[in-house]
Amino acid sequence: MKRKEKKKMGAGSIIFMALVYLFLYMPVFVIILFSFNKNNTNMVFDGFTLKWYLEVFQGDSLLKNFWLSIELALVSMVISVVLGTLATIGLYRYEFKLKKFINGLLYVPIVIPELVIGLASLASFSKMGMTMGFATMVFAHVTFCLPFVIITLRSRIANFDSSIEEAAMDLGANQWHTLKRVTIPMLTPGIISGALLSITLSIDDVIISYFVSGAGDITFPIKVYGMVRGKITTNVYVISTLMIVGIVVIYLLAGALGKFISKRREIRDIRKIDAQ
């Protein structure tokens, strides 16, 4: 059979694709550009300056809100990934009566508007006598991040070969060593994807955090939302730019880690074949 030759994109297709990407990423470019603006009103671009970056790094009050968002996202991510991984493995391995019902419940936090989740969380925490603060925000964020992690891992575990686990147990490994040495490494790409998705959802959230946050626990999105009616300073653009750069770096590192793990696994398989 002849190999199909890849068609080259025409000039029209390239221009159309460039316009689509320009439309999608133009707001990001505007934020990055205006973070270097000399004018603090952000109405007109008056030229480049690093003044606002220096002001932010010298201890701007917005950094407190920013680090709170990062701390909240990391804590929520860890809990969501651990619970999501265990839940995914349990739903994959075992059969029980309510399995289909539980699988259906996973989509409820996804399809329900965040306003409803925020109100429900506020009512639940109030009935339990909990004081609104960092803990309530973590509980609420885990609630809507967990289903996304499980669904991401389910797509990974769907192609999982259970015979590998059986072979490991036949060779003397117990369930814990099989989970640690076989199952988790094979699910690592899905775990990384779920973790990145969880961090993104947590940092981006405004509505749920607004309902369950305490008086002194104001995340960066809530702070910016409160500044919309007044004046958004250039420091907001600076921190947003730093967040964009950080997310891109994390994405690149995650991709490099995935390639490293795949290449290491291929080398290990080749060595096993050579040894045989």
Coordinates of C-alpha atoms in Angstrom, one line a residue:
M1 CA 0.0 0.0 0.0
K2 CA 1.2 3.5 -0.8
R3 CA 1.7 5.8 2.0
K4 CA -0.7 8.8 1.9
E5 CA 1.1 12.0 1.4
K6 CA 0.4 14.8 3.8
K7 CA -1.3 17.7 2.1
K8 CA 0.4 21.1 2.5
M9 CA -1.7 23.9 3.8
G10 CA -2.5 26.7 1.4
A11 CA -2.0 30.3 2.0
G12 CA -5.7 30.9 2.6
S13 CA -5.8 28.1 5.3
I14 CA -2.7 29.6 7.0
I15 CA -4.2 33.1 7.0
F16 CA -7.5 31.8 8.4
M17 CA -5.8 29.8 11.1
A18 CA -3.6 32.8 12.0
L19 CA -6.7 35.0 12.3
V20 CA -8.5 32.4 14.5
Y21 CA -5.5 32.2 16.9
L22 CA -5.1 36.0 16.9
F23 CA -8.8 36.3 17.9
L24 CA -8.4 33.7 20.7
Y25 CA -5.1 35.1 22.1
M26 CA -5.5 38.8 21.5
P27 CA -6.8 39.5 25.1
V28 CA -3.8 37.7 26.5
F29 CA -1.4 39.8 24.3
V30 CA -3.2 43.0 25.5
I31 CA -2.8 42.0 29.1
I32 CA 1.0 41.3 28.6
L33 CA 1.4 44.6 26.6
F34 CA -0.3 46.8 29.2
S35 CA 1.6 45.3 32.1
F36 CA 4.6 47.4 30.7
N37 CA 2.5 50.5 30.3
K38 CA 3.8 53.8 31.7
N39 CA 0.3 55.0 32.3
N40 CA -1.4 53.5 35.4
T41 CA -4.9 54.2 34.1
N42 CA -4.6 51.5 31.3
M43 CA -6.7 53.5 28.9
V44 CA -3.9 54.5 26.5
F45 CA -0.5 52.8 26.0
D46 CA 2.2 55.4 26.7
G47 CA 5.3 53.3 26.4
F48 CA 7.3 50.5 28.0
T49 CA 8.4 50.5 31.7
L50 CA 9.4 47.9 34.3
K51 CA 8.2 50.2 37.1
W52 CA 5.1 48.2 38.0
Y53 CA 7.0 44.9 38.0
L54 CA 9.4 46.4 40.5
E55 CA 6.5 47.7 42.6
V56 CA 4.9 44.2 42.6
F57 CA 8.1 42.4 43.7
Q58 CA 8.7 45.0 46.4
G59 CA 5.6 43.8 48.2
D60 CA 2.3 44.9 46.6
S61 CA -0.8 44.0 48.5
L62 CA -2.1 42.0 45.6
L63 CA 0.6 39.5 46.1
K64 CA -1.1 38.3 49.3
N65 CA -4.2 37.6 47.3
F66 CA -2.2 35.9 44.6
W67 CA -0.3 33.6 46.9
L68 CA -3.6 32.7 48.7
S69 CA -5.0 31.6 45.3
I70 CA -1.9 29.6 44.6
E71 CA -2.0 28.0 48.0
L72 CA -5.7 27.2 47.7
A73 CA -5.1 25.7 44.2
L74 CA -2.2 23.5 45.3
V75 CA -4.0 22.1 48.4
S76 CA -7.2 21.5 46.4
M77 CA -5.2 19.8 43.7
V78 CA -3.4 17.4 46.0
I79 CA -6.6 16.4 47.7
S80 CA -8.5 16.1 44.4
V81 CA -5.7 14.0 42.7
V82 CA -5.4 11.6 45.7
L83 CA -9.1 11.1 46.1
G84 CA -9.6 11.0 42.3
T85 CA -6.9 8.4 41.7
L86 CA -8.2 6.1 44.4
A87 CA -11.8 6.6 43.2
T88 CA -10.9 5.9 39.6
I89 CA -9.0 2.7 40.4
G90 CA -11.8 1.5 42.7
L91 CA -14.5 2.1 40.1
Y92 CA -12.3 0.3 37.5
R93 CA -11.5 -2.7 39.5
Y94 CA -14.7 -3.5 41.4
E95 CA -18.3 -4.2 40.4
F96 CA -21.1 -3.2 42.7
K97 CA -24.8 -2.3 42.5
L98 CA -24.5 1.5 42.7
K99 CA -21.6 1.8 40.3
K100 CA -23.6 3.2 37.4
F101 CA -25.4 5.6 39.7
I102 CA -22.1 6.9 41.1
N103 CA -20.7 7.3 37.6
G104 CA -23.7 9.4 36.8
L105 CA -23.3 11.5 39.9
L106 CA -19.8 12.5 38.7
Y107 CA -21.3 14.8 36.1
V108 CA -23.7 16.6 38.5
P109 CA -21.0 19.2 39.8
I110 CA -20.0 19.7 36.1
V111 CA -23.5 20.5 34.7
I112 CA -24.8 22.4 37.8
P113 CA -24.1 26.2 37.6
E114 CA -21.3 27.4 39.9
L115 CA -23.8 29.8 41.5
V116 CA -25.9 26.9 42.7
I117 CA -22.8 25.0 44.0
G118 CA -21.7 28.2 45.8
L119 CA -25.1 28.7 47.5
A120 CA -25.3 25.0 48.4
S121 CA -21.8 25.0 49.9
L122 CA -22.6 28.2 51.9
A123 CA -25.8 26.7 53.3
S124 CA -24.1 23.3 54.1
F125 CA -21.2 24.9 55.9
S126 CA -23.5 27.2 57.8
K127 CA -25.7 24.3 58.9
M128 CA -22.6 22.5 60.2
G129 CA -21.5 25.5 62.1
M130 CA -18.3 26.0 60.2
T131 CA -16.6 29.4 60.0
M132 CA -16.1 30.6 56.5
G133 CA -12.4 30.7 55.6
F134 CA -9.6 28.8 53.9
A135 CA -10.9 25.3 55.0
T136 CA -14.3 25.9 53.5
M137 CA -12.8 27.2 50.3
V138 CA -10.7 24.0 50.1
F139 CA -13.8 21.8 50.6
A140 CA -15.7 23.7 48.0
H141 CA -12.9 23.6 45.4
V142 CA -12.3 19.9 45.9
T143 CA -16.1 19.3 45.3
F144 CA -16.0 20.7 41.8
C145 CA -12.4 19.8 40.9
L146 CA -12.7 16.1 41.9
P147 CA -15.1 15.1 39.1
F148 CA -12.8 16.6 36.4
V149 CA -9.9 14.6 37.8
I150 CA -11.8 11.4 37.8
I151 CA -13.1 11.8 34.3
T152 CA -9.6 12.7 33.1
L153 CA -8.2 9.5 34.7
R154 CA -11.0 7.4 33.5
S155 CA -10.0 8.1 29.9
R156 CA -6.5 7.0 30.8
I157 CA -7.5 3.9 32.6
A158 CA -9.9 2.8 29.9
N159 CA -7.0 1.4 27.9
F160 CA -5.3 -0.1 30.9
D161 CA -4.1 -3.7 30.6
S162 CA -5.1 -5.4 33.8
S163 CA -3.0 -8.4 32.8
I164 CA 0.1 -6.4 33.8
E165 CA -1.1 -6.1 37.3
E166 CA -1.9 -9.9 37.4
A167 CA 1.6 -10.6 36.1
A168 CA 3.1 -8.5 38.9
M169 CA 1.1 -10.3 41.5
D170 CA 2.1 -13.7 40.0
L171 CA 5.7 -12.7 40.4
G172 CA 5.2 -12.1 44.1
A173 CA 4.2 -8.4 44.4
N174 CA 1.4 -7.6 46.9
Q175 CA -1.4 -5.2 46.1
W176 CA 0.5 -2.2 47.6
H177 CA 3.7 -2.8 45.5
T178 CA 1.6 -3.5 42.4
L179 CA -0.2 -0.2 42.9
K180 CA 3.0 1.7 43.5
R181 CA 5.2 0.1 40.9
V182 CA 2.7 -0.7 38.1
T183 CA -0.7 1.0 38.3
I184 CA 0.4 4.5 39.4
P185 CA 3.3 4.8 36.9
M186 CA 0.9 3.8 34.0
L187 CA -1.6 6.4 35.2
T188 CA 1.0 9.2 35.6
P189 CA 0.1 11.1 32.4
G190 CA -3.5 11.1 33.4
I191 CA -2.7 12.2 36.9
I192 CA -0.6 15.1 35.6
S193 CA -3.4 16.2 33.3
G194 CA -5.9 16.0 36.1
A195 CA -3.6 18.0 38.4
L196 CA -3.1 20.8 35.9
L197 CA -6.8 20.9 35.1
S198 CA -7.6 21.1 38.9
I199 CA -5.1 23.9 39.4
T200 CA -6.6 25.9 36.5
L201 CA -10.2 25.5 37.7
S202 CA -9.3 26.5 41.2
I203 CA -7.3 29.6 40.3
D204 CA -10.0 30.7 37.8
D205 CA -12.9 30.3 40.2
V206 CA -14.7 33.4 41.4
I207 CA -18.3 32.6 42.2
I208 CA -17.9 29.6 44.5
S209 CA -14.9 31.2 46.3
Y210 CA -17.0 34.4 46.8
F211 CA -19.7 32.5 48.7
V212 CA -17.4 30.4 51.0
S213 CA -14.5 32.7 51.6
G214 CA -13.9 34.4 55.0
A215 CA -13.4 38.1 55.7
G216 CA -9.6 37.9 55.4
D217 CA -9.4 35.2 52.8
I218 CA -9.7 37.1 49.5
T219 CA -8.3 35.3 46.5
F220 CA -6.8 37.1 43.5
P221 CA -9.9 36.6 41.2
I222 CA -12.3 37.9 43.9
K223 CA -10.0 40.9 44.4
V224 CA -9.9 41.7 40.7
Y225 CA -13.7 41.2 40.4
G226 CA -14.1 43.8 43.2
M227 CA -11.9 46.2 41.4
V228 CA -13.8 46.1 38.1
R229 CA -16.4 48.7 39.3
G230 CA -13.6 51.1 40.2
K231 CA -10.1 51.1 38.8
I232 CA -8.0 48.1 37.7
T233 CA -4.4 49.1 38.3
T234 CA -1.5 48.0 36.1
N235 CA -0.3 45.8 39.0
V236 CA -3.2 43.5 38.1
Y237 CA -1.9 43.2 34.6
V238 CA 1.6 42.5 35.9
I239 CA 0.4 39.6 38.2
S240 CA -1.8 38.3 35.4
T241 CA 1.2 38.2 33.1
L242 CA 3.3 36.4 35.7
M243 CA 0.5 33.8 36.0
I244 CA 0.4 33.3 32.2
V245 CA 4.2 32.9 32.1
G246 CA 4.0 30.5 35.1
I247 CA 1.3 28.4 33.5
V248 CA 3.2 28.2 30.2
V249 CA 6.4 27.1 32.1
I250 CA 4.4 24.4 34.0
Y251 CA 2.8 23.2 30.8
L252 CA 6.2 22.9 29.1
L253 CA 7.7 21.1 32.2
A254 CA 4.7 18.7 32.3
G255 CA 5.2 17.9 28.6
A256 CA 8.9 17.4 29.1
L257 CA 8.3 15.1 32.1
G258 CA 5.8 13.1 30.1
K259 CA 8.3 12.6 27.3
F260 CA 11.0 11.7 29.7
I261 CA 8.8 9.0 31.4
S262 CA 7.8 7.6 28.0
K263 CA 11.4 7.5 26.8
R264 CA 12.6 5.9 30.1
R265 CA 9.9 3.3 29.8
E266 CA 10.9 2.5 26.2
I267 CA 14.6 2.1 27.2
R268 CA 13.6 -0.2 30.1
D269 CA 11.5 -2.3 27.7
I270 CA 14.4 -2.5 25.2
R271 CA 16.8 -3.6 28.0
K272 CA 14.4 -6.3 29.1
I273 CA 14.0 -7.6 25.5
D274 CA 17.8 -7.6 25.1
A275 CA 18.3 -9.4 28.4
Q276 CA 15.9 -12.2 27.3

